[in-house]
Structures are given as C-alpha cells and as structure tokens.
CSV table of C-alpha atoms in Angstrom, one decimal:
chain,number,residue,atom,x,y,z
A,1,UNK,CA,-26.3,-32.5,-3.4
A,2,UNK,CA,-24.7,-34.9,-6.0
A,3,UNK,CA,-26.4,-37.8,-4.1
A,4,UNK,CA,-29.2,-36.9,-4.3
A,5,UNK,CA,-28.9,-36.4,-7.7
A,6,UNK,CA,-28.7,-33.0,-8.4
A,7,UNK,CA,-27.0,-31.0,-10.5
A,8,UNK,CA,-24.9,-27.8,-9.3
A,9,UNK,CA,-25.7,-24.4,-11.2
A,10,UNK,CA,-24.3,-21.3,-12.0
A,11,UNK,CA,-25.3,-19.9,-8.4
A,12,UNK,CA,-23.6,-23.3,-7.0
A,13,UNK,CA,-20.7,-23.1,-9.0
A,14,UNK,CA,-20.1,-19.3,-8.3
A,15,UNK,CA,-20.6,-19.4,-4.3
A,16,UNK,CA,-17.9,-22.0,-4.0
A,17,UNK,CA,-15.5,-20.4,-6.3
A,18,UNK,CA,-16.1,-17.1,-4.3
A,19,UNK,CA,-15.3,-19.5,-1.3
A,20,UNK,CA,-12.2,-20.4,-2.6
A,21,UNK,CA,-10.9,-17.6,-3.6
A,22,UNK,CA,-12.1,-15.5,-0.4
A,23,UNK,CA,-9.6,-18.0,2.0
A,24,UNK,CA,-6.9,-17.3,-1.0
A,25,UNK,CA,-7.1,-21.0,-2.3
A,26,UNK,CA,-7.3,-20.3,-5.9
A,27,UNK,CA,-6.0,-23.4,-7.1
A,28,UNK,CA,-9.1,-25.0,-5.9
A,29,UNK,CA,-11.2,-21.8,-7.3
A,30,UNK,CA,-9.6,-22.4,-10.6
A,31,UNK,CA,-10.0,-26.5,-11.0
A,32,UNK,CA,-13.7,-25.9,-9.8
A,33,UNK,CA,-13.8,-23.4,-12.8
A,34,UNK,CA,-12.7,-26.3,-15.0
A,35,UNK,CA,-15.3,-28.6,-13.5
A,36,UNK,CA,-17.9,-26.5,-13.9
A,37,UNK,CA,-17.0,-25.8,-17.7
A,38,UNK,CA,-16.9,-29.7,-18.3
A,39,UNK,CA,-20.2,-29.9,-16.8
A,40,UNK,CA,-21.5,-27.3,-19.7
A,41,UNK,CA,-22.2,-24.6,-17.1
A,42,UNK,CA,-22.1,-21.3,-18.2
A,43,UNK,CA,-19.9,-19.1,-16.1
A,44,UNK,CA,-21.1,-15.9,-15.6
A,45,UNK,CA,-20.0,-12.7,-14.5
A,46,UNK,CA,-20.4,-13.1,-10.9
A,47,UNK,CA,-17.9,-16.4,-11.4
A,48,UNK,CA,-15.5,-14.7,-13.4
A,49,UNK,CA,-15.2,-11.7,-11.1
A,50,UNK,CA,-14.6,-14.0,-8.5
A,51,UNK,CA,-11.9,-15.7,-10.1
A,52,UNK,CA,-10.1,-12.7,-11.1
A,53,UNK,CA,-10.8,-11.1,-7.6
A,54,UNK,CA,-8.9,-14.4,-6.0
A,55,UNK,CA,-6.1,-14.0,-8.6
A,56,UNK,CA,-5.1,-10.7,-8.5
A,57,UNK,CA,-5.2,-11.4,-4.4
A,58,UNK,CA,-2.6,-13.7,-4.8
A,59,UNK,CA,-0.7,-11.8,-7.1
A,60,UNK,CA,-1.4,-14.1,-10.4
A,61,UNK,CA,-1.3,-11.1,-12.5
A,62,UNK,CA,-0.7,-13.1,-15.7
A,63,UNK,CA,-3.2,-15.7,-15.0
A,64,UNK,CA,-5.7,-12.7,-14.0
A,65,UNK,CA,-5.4,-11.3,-17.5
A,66,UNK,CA,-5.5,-14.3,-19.7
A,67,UNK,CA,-9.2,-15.0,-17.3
A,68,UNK,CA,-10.3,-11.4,-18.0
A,69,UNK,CA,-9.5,-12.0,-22.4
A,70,UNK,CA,-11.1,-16.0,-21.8
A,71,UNK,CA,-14.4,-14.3,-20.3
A,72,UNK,CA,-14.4,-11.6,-23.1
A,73,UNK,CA,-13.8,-14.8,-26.1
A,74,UNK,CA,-16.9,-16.3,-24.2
A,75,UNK,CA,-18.7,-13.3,-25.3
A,76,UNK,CA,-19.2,-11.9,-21.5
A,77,UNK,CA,-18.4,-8.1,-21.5
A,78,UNK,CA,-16.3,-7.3,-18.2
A,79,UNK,CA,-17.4,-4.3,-16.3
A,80,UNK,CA,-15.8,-1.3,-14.5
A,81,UNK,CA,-15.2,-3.3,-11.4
A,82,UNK,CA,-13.5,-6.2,-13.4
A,83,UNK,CA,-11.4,-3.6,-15.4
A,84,UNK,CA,-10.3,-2.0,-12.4
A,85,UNK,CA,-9.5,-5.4,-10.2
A,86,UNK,CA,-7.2,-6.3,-13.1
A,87,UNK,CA,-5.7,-2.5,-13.5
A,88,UNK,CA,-4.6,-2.8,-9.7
A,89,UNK,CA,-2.9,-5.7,-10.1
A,90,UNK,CA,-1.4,-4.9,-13.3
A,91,UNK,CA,-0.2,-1.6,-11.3
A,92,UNK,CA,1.2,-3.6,-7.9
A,93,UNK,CA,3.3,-5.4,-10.4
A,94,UNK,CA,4.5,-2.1,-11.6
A,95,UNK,CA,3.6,-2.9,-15.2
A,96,UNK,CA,1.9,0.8,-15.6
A,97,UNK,CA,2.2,0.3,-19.2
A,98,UNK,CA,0.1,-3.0,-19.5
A,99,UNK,CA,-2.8,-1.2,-17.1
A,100,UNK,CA,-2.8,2.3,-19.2
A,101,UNK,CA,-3.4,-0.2,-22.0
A,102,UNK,CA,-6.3,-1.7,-20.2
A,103,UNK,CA,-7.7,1.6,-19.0
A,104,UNK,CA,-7.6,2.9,-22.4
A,105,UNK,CA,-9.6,0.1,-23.6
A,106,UNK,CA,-12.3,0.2,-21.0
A,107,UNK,CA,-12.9,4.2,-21.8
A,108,UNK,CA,-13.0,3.2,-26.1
A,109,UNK,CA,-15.8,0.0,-25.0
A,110,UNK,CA,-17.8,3.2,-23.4
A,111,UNK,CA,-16.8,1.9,-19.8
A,112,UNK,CA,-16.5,4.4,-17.6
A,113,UNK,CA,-13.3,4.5,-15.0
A,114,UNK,CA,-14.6,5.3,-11.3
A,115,UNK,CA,-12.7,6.8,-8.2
A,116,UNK,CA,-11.0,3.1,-7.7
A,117,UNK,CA,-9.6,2.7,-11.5
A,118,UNK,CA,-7.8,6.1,-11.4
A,119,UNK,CA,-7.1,6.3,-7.6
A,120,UNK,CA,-4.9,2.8,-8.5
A,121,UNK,CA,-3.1,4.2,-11.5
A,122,UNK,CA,-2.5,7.8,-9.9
A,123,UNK,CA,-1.1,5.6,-7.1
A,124,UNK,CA,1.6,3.8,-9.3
A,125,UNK,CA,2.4,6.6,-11.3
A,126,UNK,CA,3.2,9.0,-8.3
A,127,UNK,CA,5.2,5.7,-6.6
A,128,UNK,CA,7.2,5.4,-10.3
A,129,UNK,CA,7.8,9.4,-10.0
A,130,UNK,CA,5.6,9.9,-12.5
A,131,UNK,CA,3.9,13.1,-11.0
A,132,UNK,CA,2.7,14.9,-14.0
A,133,UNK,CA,1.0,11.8,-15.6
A,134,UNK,CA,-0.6,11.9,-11.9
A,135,UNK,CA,-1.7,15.5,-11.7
A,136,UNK,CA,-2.7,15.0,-15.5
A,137,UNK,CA,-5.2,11.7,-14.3
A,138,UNK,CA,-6.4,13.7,-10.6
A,139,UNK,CA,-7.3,16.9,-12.9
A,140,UNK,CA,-9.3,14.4,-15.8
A,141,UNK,CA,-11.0,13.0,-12.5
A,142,UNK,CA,-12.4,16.8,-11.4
A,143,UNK,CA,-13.4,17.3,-15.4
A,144,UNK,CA,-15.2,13.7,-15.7
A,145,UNK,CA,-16.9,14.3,-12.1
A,146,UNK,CA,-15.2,11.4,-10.4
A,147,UNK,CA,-15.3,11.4,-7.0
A,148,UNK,CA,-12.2,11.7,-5.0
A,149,UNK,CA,-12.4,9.2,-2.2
A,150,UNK,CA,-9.7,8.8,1.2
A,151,UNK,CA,-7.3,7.1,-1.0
A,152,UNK,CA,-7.1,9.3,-3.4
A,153,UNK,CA,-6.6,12.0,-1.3
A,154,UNK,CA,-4.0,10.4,0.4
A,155,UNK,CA,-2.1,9.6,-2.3
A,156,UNK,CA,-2.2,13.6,-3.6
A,157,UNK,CA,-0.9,14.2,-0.1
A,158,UNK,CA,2.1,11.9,-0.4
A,159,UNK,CA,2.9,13.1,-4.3
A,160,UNK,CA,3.1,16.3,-2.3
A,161,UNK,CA,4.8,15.5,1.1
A,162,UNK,CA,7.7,13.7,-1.6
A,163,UNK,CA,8.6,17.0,-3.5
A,164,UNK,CA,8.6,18.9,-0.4
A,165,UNK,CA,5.6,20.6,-1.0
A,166,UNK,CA,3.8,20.4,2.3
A,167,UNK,CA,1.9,23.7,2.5
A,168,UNK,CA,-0.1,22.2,-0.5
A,169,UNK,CA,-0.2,19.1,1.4
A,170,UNK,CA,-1.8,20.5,4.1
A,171,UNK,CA,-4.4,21.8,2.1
A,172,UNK,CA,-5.4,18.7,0.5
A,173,UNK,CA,-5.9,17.5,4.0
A,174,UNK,CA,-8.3,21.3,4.9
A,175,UNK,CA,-9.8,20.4,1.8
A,176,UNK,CA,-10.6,17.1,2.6
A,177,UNK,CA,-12.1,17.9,5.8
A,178,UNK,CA,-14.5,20.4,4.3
A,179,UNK,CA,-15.9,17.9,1.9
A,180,UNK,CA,-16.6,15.8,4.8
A,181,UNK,CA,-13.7,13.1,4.2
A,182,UNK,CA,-12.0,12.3,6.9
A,183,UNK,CA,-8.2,11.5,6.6
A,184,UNK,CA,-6.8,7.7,8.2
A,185,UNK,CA,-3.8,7.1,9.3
A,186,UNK,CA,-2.4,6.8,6.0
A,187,UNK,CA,-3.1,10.7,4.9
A,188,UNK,CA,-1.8,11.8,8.6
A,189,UNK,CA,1.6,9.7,8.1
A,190,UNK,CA,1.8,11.3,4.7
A,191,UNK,CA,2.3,14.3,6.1
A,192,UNK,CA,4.4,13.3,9.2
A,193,UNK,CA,6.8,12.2,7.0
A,194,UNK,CA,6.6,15.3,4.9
A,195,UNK,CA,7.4,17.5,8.0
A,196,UNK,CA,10.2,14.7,8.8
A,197,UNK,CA,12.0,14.8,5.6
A,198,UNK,CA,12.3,18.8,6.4
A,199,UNK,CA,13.3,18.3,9.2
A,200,UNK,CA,10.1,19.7,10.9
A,201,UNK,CA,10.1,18.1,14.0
A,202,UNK,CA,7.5,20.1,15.8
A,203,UNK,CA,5.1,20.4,13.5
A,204,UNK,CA,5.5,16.5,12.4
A,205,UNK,CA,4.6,16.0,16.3
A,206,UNK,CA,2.0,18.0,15.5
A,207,UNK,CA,0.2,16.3,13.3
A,208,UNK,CA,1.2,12.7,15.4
A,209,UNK,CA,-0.5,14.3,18.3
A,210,UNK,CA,-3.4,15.6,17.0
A,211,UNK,CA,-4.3,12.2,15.2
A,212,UNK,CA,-4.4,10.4,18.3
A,213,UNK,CA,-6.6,13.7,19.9
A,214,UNK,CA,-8.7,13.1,17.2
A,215,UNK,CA,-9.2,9.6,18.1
A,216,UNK,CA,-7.2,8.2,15.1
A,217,UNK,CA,-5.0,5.4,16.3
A,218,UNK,CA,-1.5,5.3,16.2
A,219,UNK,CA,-0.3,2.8,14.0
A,220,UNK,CA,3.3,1.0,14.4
A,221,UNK,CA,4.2,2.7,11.0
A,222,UNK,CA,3.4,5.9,12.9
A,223,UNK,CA,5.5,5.7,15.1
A,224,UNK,CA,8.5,4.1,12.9
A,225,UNK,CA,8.0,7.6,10.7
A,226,UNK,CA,8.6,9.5,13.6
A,227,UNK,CA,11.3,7.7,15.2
A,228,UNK,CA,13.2,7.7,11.9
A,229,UNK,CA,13.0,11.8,11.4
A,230,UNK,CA,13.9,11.9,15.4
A,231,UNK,CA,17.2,9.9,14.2
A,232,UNK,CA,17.8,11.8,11.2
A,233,UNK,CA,17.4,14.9,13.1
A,234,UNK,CA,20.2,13.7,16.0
A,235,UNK,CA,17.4,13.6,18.4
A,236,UNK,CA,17.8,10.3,19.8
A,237,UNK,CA,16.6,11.1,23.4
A,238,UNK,CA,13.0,11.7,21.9
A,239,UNK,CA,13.2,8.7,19.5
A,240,UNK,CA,13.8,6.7,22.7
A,241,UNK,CA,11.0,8.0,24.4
A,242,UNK,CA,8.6,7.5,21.0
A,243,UNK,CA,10.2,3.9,21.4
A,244,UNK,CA,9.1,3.3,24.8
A,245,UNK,CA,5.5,4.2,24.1
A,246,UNK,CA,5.3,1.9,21.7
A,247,UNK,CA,5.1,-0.9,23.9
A,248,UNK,CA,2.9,0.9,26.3
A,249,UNK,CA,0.2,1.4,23.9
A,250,UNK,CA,0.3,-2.4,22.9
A,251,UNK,CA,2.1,-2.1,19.9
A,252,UNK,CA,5.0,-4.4,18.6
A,253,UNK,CA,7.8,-2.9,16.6
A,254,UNK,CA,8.4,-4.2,13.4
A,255,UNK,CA,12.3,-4.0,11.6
A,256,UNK,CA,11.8,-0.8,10.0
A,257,UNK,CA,11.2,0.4,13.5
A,258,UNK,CA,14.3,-1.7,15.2
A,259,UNK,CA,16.5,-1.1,12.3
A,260,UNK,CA,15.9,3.4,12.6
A,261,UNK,CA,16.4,3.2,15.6
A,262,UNK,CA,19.7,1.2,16.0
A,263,UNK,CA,21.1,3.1,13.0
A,264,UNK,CA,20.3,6.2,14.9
A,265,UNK,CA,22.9,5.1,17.3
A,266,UNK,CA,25.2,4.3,15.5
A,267,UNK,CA,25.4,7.0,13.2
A,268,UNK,CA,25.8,9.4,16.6
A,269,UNK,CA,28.7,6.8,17.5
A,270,UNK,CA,26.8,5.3,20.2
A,271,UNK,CA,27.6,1.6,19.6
A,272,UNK,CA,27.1,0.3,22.7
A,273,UNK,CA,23.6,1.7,23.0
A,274,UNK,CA,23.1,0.2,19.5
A,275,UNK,CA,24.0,-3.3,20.9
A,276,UNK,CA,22.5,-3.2,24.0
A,277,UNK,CA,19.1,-2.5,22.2
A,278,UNK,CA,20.2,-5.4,19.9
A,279,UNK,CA,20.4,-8.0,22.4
A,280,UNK,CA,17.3,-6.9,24.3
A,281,UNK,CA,15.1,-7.3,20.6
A,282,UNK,CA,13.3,-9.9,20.2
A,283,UNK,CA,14.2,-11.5,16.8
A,284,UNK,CA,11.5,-13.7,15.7
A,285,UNK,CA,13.2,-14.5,12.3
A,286,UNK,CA,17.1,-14.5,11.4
A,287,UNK,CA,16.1,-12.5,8.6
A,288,UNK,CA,15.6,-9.7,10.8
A,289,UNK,CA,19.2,-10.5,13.0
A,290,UNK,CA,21.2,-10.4,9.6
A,291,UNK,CA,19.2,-7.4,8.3
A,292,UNK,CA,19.8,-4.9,11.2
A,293,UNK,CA,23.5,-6.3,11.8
A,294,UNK,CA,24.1,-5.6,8.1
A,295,UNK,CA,22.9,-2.3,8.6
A,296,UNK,CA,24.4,-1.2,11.8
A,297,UNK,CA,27.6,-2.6,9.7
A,298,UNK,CA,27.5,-0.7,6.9
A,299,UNK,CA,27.2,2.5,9.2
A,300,UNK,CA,29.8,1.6,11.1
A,301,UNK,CA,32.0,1.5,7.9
A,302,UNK,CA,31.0,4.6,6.7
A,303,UNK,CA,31.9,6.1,9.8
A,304,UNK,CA,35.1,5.1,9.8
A,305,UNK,CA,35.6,5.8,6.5
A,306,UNK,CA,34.6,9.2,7.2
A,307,UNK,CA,37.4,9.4,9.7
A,308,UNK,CA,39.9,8.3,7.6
A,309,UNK,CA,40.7,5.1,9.9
C-alpha cells in the first residue's frame, strides 16, 4: 500500500490494530497506535475500543485505563461497551473500588450500564463476599429494566449455593428456565457444588445427571466438583468410579481433579492407594508433582497429629 503511495486511514489503522490485539500482541497494537498518531490520523472509537479490548485481554489493567482517560482528553466520549470492558478488568484485578468509581461516572455522563457492566461488578462483589452490595446491584437491574442474561443468573446461583441457600438456588435456575434462559455448565456446577458442600450427594448427582440428559456436556470442572464432595463425604468408591469416566468420555483431568482425589485417600488413611494413583498420573509439569506431594504431605501430618504420634 505504501508503495504504491498510499496513505493508510482510520479504517486501515483500526483493522490492523484490531488484528493485533485479537492474536493478543498488543505491543504491536500499541506502537501501531503511535504510528498512526505520528502520521496525524485521528483515532477513532472503533481504534480505541480495540486497543482497550486487547489490553484488558492481556490483563494491562493500568495501561487500559490511562487509554480510556487519553481517548476522553482527545475529546472522544467512550461508550457503555468501553465503560464496561474497562469495569471488567478493573474487577478481575479485584480493584472493586476503582470500577464502582468508573461505573459511577458512566451513570453521572448519562451512560447507561447494560446486563454486562453490572453482571461484572455483581460477579466481584459476590467473589469478595460482598453479597448485599450484590443483591443491592441485581435488585437496581430489575428497577432500571436490565436484562438478566446466563451469567448473571449464574452468578445469583453461586451467591446462593455459597451461603447454603440452595432451595433459593434452585429457583433461580426454575426461574431461568421459564424466561427461556437456558443454564450452561457453569449455573448446573453452581448448584452441584451447593448440594456438595451439604453434603447432598444424591441430589448433587442429580443435577450432574440430568445436565448430561439434557445434552449439556460434562465439563472436567464437573466432574472435579463432584469427585471432591464424594471425598469429603468418605465416599471414595464413587469418586473412583466418577474418576474412571473421565477418561472414558475423553476428558483429561486437571490438578484440582488429581490433587481431590489423592487427598481423599489420604485423609481415609489409604496411602498406598494415594501413591499408586500418584505414580500412574501423568505429570506434565513439576509444578503439578510438588503441588499434590505437598498436599498429600500436609494431610499426612495432620493425621498424625491427630493421633498424637
């Protein structure tokens, strides 16, 4: 294009950025960006969305915001889906503070938050424990007419599965399905783990079965959730056999799944299971040896603390 001697525009500029930042090379997003400034094109916001989009990908939260104030000092006025790219960032970080801050100022420039800004921040808030400010934000969504969408529903599941309030759960999830919204995987192993954490066996089997009935697919996390409230239960025998179908359904287990398992067995005393199964893993990374032999350890200890060995 140069060659021939032409001159890249805004559309030019902004496609290749987008480019960048979509294969998460942002470095080469961002020194485009100053290129295209030095050649007196105008970003626009297209370019600047994409830019921020890439950032907050990569988890440059600090970069993402000082982009979002240098757009709005070049007199570009960011919109709800800017706002909200930056808020979920701000939120992954954990700064809930900084992204209140942000959310307020959207709502005062007459930008209205959609189903994505306030699913994000109900998201952190119920993951910081911060329930009420939650509940507060889902009931402000039902008075300003903003949808609720999977996520959010999901994540009113989970607030509920963590304070043991299931029943209520499980009406999110009826509710859900008479607005027409069906639940993933995510809302199901909400309240898998609900019934877990109760030590609810049959009803978390329940709900695992009737996912895959439904012809939602079992996910590795799935199957790690119930494995993991099979163990806490003392019910290794049906861990086991949750463990073998993993592999038959063409899944791979993951630490979290290795790691519940083995402590399982070791918490019921059965250390030669525990390092059988050990042996037989296949450890890709020596992160993963050290992390389940530091487990299995620290069990051990307790054990035989607890016995007064």
């Amino acid at each position: 294009m140069l060659k021939l001697g032409l001159d890249p525009n805004v559309v030019t500029f902004s496609t290749l950025i987008n480019g960048f930042c979509t294969q998460s090379k942002v470095a080469q997003a961002v020194s485009l960006f100053n290129e295209m400034i030095g050649k007196a094109c105008q970003p626009d916001l297209i370019t600047y969305s994409a830019i921020l989009n890439g950032l907050c990908k990569t988890g440059n939260t600090d970069r993402a915001f000082k982009f979002l104030r240098m757009m709005e000092e070049r007199g570009l006025q960011p919109n709800i889906v800017v706002y909200s790219t930056v808020i979920d960032c701000l939120c992954k970080d954990k700064w809930l503070t900084e992204a209140l801050n942000l959310f307020s100022e959207a709502k005062d420039k007459g930008i209205s938050p959609n189903t994505t800004t306030y699913s994000c921040l109900i998201h952190a808030m119920c993951t910081l424990g911060q329930q009420k400010e939650a509940t507060r934000f889902l009931d402000e969504m039902v008075v300003t007419n903003v949808a609720f969408d999977v996520f959010t529903y999901s994540i009113l599941v989970d607030a509920y599965c963590k304070e043991r309030m299931v029943f209520e759960a499980e009406d999110v999830v009826d509710l859900m399905i008479k607005k027409g919204i069906e639940p993933n995987v995510v809302t199901y192993n909400a309240l898998i783990d609900g019934h877990c954490s109760q030590n609810k066996m049959r009803e978390a089997k329940g709900v695992f079965d009737s996912t895959i009935k439904k012809g939602c697919p079992a996910y590795i996390f799935n199957y790690s959730t119930m494995i993991n409230g099979y163990c806490k239960a003392k019910r290794l025998d049906e861990a086991m056999n949750l463990f073998c179908e993993i592999s038959q359904k063409g899944l791979i287990p993951d630490t979290v799944t290795y790691t519940t398992l083995i402590q399982g067995m070791c918490q019921l005393g059965r250390f030669s299971d525990a390092c059988y199964n050990l042996k037989i893993v296949n450890l890709s990374t020596g992160y993963l040896k050290k992390y389940i032999l530091e487990s299995s350890r620290s069990i051990h200890r307790e054990l035989i603390k607890s016995k007064g060995l």
